[in-house]
Short mmCIF file of C-alpha atoms in Angstrom, two decimals:
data_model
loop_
_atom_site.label_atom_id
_atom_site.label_comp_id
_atom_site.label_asym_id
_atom_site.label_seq_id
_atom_site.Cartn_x
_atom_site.Cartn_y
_atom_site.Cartn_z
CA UNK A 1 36.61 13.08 5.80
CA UNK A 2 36.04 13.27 1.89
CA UNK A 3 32.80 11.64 2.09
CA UNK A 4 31.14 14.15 4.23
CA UNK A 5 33.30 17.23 2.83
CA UNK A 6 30.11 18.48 0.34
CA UNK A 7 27.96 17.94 3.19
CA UNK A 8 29.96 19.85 5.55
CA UNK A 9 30.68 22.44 3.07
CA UNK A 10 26.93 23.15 2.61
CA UNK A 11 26.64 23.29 6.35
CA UNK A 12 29.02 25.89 6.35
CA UNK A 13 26.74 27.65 4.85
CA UNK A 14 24.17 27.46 7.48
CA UNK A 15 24.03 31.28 9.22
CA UNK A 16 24.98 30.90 13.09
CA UNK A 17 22.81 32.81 15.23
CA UNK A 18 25.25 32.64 18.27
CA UNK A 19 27.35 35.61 19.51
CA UNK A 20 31.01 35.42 17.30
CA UNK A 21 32.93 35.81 20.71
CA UNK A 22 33.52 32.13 22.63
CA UNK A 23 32.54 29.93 20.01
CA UNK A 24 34.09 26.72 21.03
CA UNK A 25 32.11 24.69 18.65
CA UNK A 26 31.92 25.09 14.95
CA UNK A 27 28.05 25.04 13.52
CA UNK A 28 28.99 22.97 11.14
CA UNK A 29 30.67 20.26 12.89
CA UNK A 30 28.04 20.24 15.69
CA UNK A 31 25.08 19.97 12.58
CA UNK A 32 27.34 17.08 11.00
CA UNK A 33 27.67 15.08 14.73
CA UNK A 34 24.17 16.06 15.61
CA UNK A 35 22.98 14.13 11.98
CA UNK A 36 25.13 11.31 12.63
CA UNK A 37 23.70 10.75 16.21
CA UNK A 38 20.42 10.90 14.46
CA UNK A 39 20.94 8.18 12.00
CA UNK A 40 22.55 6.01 14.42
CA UNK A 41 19.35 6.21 16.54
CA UNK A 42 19.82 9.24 18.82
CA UNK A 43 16.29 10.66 19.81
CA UNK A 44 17.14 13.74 22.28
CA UNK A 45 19.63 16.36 22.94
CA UNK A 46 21.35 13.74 25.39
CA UNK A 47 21.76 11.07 22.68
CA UNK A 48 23.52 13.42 20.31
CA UNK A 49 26.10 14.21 23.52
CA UNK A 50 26.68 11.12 24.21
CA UNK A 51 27.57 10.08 20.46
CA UNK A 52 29.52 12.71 20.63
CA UNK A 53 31.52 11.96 23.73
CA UNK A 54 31.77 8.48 22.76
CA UNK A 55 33.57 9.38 19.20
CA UNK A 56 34.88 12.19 20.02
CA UNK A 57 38.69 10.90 19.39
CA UNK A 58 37.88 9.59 16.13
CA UNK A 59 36.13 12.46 15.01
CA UNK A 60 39.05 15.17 16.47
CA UNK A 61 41.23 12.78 13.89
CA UNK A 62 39.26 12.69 11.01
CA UNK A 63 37.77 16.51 10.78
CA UNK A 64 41.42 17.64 12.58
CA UNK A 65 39.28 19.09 16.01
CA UNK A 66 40.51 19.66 19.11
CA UNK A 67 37.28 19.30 21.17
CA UNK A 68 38.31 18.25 25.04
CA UNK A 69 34.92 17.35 25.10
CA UNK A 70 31.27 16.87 23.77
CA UNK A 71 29.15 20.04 23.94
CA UNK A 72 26.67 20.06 26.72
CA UNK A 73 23.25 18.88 25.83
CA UNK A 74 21.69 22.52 26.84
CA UNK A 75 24.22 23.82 24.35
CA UNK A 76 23.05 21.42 21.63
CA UNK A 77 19.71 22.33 21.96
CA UNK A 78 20.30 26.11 22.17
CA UNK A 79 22.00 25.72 18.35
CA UNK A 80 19.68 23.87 16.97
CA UNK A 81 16.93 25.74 18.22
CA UNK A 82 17.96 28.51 16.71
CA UNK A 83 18.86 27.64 13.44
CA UNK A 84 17.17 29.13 10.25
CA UNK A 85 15.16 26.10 9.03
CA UNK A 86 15.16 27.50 5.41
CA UNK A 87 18.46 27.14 5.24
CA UNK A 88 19.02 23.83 6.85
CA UNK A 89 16.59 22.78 3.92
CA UNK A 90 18.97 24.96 1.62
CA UNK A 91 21.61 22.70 2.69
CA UNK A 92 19.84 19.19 2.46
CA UNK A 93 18.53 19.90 -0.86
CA UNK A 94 21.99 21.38 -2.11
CA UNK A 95 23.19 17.60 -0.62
CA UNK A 96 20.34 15.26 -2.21
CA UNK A 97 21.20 16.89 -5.42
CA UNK A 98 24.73 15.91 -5.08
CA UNK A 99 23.88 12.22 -4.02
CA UNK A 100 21.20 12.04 -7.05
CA UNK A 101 23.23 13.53 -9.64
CA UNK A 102 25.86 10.94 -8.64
CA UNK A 103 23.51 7.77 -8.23
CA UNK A 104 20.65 8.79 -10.33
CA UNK A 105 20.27 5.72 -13.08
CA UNK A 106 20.50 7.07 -16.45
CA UNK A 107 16.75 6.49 -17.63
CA UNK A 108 16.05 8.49 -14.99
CA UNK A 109 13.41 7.61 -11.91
CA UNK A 110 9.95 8.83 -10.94
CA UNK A 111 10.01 11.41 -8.52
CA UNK A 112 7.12 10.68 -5.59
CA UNK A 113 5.35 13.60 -3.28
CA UNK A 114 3.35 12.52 -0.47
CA UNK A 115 2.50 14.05 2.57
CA UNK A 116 3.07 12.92 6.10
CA UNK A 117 2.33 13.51 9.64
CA UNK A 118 5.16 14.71 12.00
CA UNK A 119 4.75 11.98 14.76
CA UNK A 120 4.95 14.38 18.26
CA UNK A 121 4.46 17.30 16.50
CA UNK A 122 1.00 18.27 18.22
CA UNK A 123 1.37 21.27 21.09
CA UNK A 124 -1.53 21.23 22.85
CA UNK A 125 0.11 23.83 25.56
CA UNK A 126 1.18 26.28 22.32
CA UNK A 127 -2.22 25.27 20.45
CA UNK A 128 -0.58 23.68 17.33
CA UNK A 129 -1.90 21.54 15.08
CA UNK A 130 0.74 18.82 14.72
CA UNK A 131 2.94 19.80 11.45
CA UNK A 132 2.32 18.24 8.03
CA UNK A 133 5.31 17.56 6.10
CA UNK A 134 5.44 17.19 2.13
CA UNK A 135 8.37 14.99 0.55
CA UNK A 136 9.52 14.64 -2.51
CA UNK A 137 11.42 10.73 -2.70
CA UNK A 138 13.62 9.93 -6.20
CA UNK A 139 12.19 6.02 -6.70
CA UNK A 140 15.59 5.35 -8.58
CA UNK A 141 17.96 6.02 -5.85
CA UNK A 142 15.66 6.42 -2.84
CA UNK A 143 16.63 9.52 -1.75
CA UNK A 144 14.57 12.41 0.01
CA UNK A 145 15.36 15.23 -1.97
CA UNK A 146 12.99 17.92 -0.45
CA UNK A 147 10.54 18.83 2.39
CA UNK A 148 8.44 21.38 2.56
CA UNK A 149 5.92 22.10 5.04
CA UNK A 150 2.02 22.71 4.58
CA UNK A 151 0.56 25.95 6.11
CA UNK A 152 -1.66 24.86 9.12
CA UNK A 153 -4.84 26.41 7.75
CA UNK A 154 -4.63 24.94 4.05
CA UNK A 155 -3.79 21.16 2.53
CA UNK A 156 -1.21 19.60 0.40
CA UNK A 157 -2.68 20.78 -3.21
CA UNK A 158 -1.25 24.20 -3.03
CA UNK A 159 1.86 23.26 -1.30
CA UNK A 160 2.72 20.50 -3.44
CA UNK A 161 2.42 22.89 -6.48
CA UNK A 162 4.72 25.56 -4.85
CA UNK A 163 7.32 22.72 -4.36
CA UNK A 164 6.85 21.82 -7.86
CA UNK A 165 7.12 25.22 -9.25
CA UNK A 166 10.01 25.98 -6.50
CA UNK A 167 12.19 23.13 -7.87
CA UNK A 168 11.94 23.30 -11.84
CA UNK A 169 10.97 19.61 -12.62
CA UNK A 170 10.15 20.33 -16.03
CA UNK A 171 10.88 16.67 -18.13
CA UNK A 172 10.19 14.26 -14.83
CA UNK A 173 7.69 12.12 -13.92
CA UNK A 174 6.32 13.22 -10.83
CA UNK A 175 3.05 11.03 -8.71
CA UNK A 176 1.24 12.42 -6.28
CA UNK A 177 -2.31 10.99 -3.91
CA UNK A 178 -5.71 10.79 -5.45
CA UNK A 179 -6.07 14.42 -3.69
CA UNK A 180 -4.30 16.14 -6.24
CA UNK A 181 -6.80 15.03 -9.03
CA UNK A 182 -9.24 17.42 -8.75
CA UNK A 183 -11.01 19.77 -11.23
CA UNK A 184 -10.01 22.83 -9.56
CA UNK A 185 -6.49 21.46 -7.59
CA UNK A 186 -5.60 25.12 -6.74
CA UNK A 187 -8.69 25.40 -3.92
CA UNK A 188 -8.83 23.41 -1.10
CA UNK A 189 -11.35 20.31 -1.24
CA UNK A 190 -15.02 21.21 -0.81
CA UNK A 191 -17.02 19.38 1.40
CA UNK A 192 -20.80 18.66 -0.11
CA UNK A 193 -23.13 20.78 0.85
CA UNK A 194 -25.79 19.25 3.54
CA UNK A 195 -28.97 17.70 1.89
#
């Protein structure tokens, strides 16, 4: 259990939005199992159950749980629905610090910021835009250290500078795309005006 104690501890910290009374299963554990179902190449509520079930005595032993058994996938998804995304961030970022402070080589990396595409992320039925994710990747230790997400009706220039800003990378050397090079970076990109 000591290798995933920081990371549990700062998903401890995540607030619980369900009712205190009948709580079988602890946020925190249920976040932990849900990531580890994830990485091991679980792609739906059902996945993360069924990792679950299927470790379930090894991981009663190692983080001292008495689960009788796995939560049920409607139960999964109700929790992680609700959970306050700012804080799940909170928590990763709190954890990639930990893992780069540990790792980090001592000349010290470049830190990378590109922007991405959420593959299945477009809601046609809600009329969403599919989201666009900005990431921030240490080159040194390859290690996501933040995500942030770009406002539907603007573009990665003003989002990557709020990230910037947001996490005090005074003294690194940060690349970003051939978008960011502009004479005026805080306004969107103009489009030329017709001839």
């Amino acid at each position: 259990m000591t290798a995933f104690a920081p990371l549990l501890g700062l998903l401890e910290e995540v607030p619980d939005h369900r009712r205190a009374e009948g709580k079988v299963y602890q946020l925190a554990h249920v976040l932990l199992f849900s990531i580890l179902a994830i990485v091991s190449g679980g792609n739906s509520y059902r996945s993360i159950v069924t990792f679950i079930e299927m470790h379930r005595p090894r991981l009663n032993e190692v983080f001292g749980l008495t689960w009788r058994r796995a939560p049920a996938h409607t139960a999964i998804r109700y929790i992680l629905q609700g959970l306050d995304c700012d804080a799940v961030e909170t928590a990763f970022r709190g954890h990639a610090k930990l893992l780069q402070a540990a790792h980090a080589k001592p000349d010290g990396g470049s830190l990378a910021i590109d922007g991405k595409t959420l593959r299945g992320s477009f809601d046609a039925f809600r009329d969403r835009a599919a989201a666009h994710l900005l990431g921030m990747f240490a080159t040194d230790t390859a290690l996501v250290l933040a995500h942030s997400e770009v406002d539907e009706k603007s573009n990665e220039i003003p989002a990557a500078q709020a990230l910037l800003a947001e996490l005090g990378l005074a003294g690194h050397l940060v690349t970003l795309d051939a978008l960011h090079c502009q004479r005026k970076p805080s306004s969107s990109p103009q489009r030329p005006a017709p001839t």
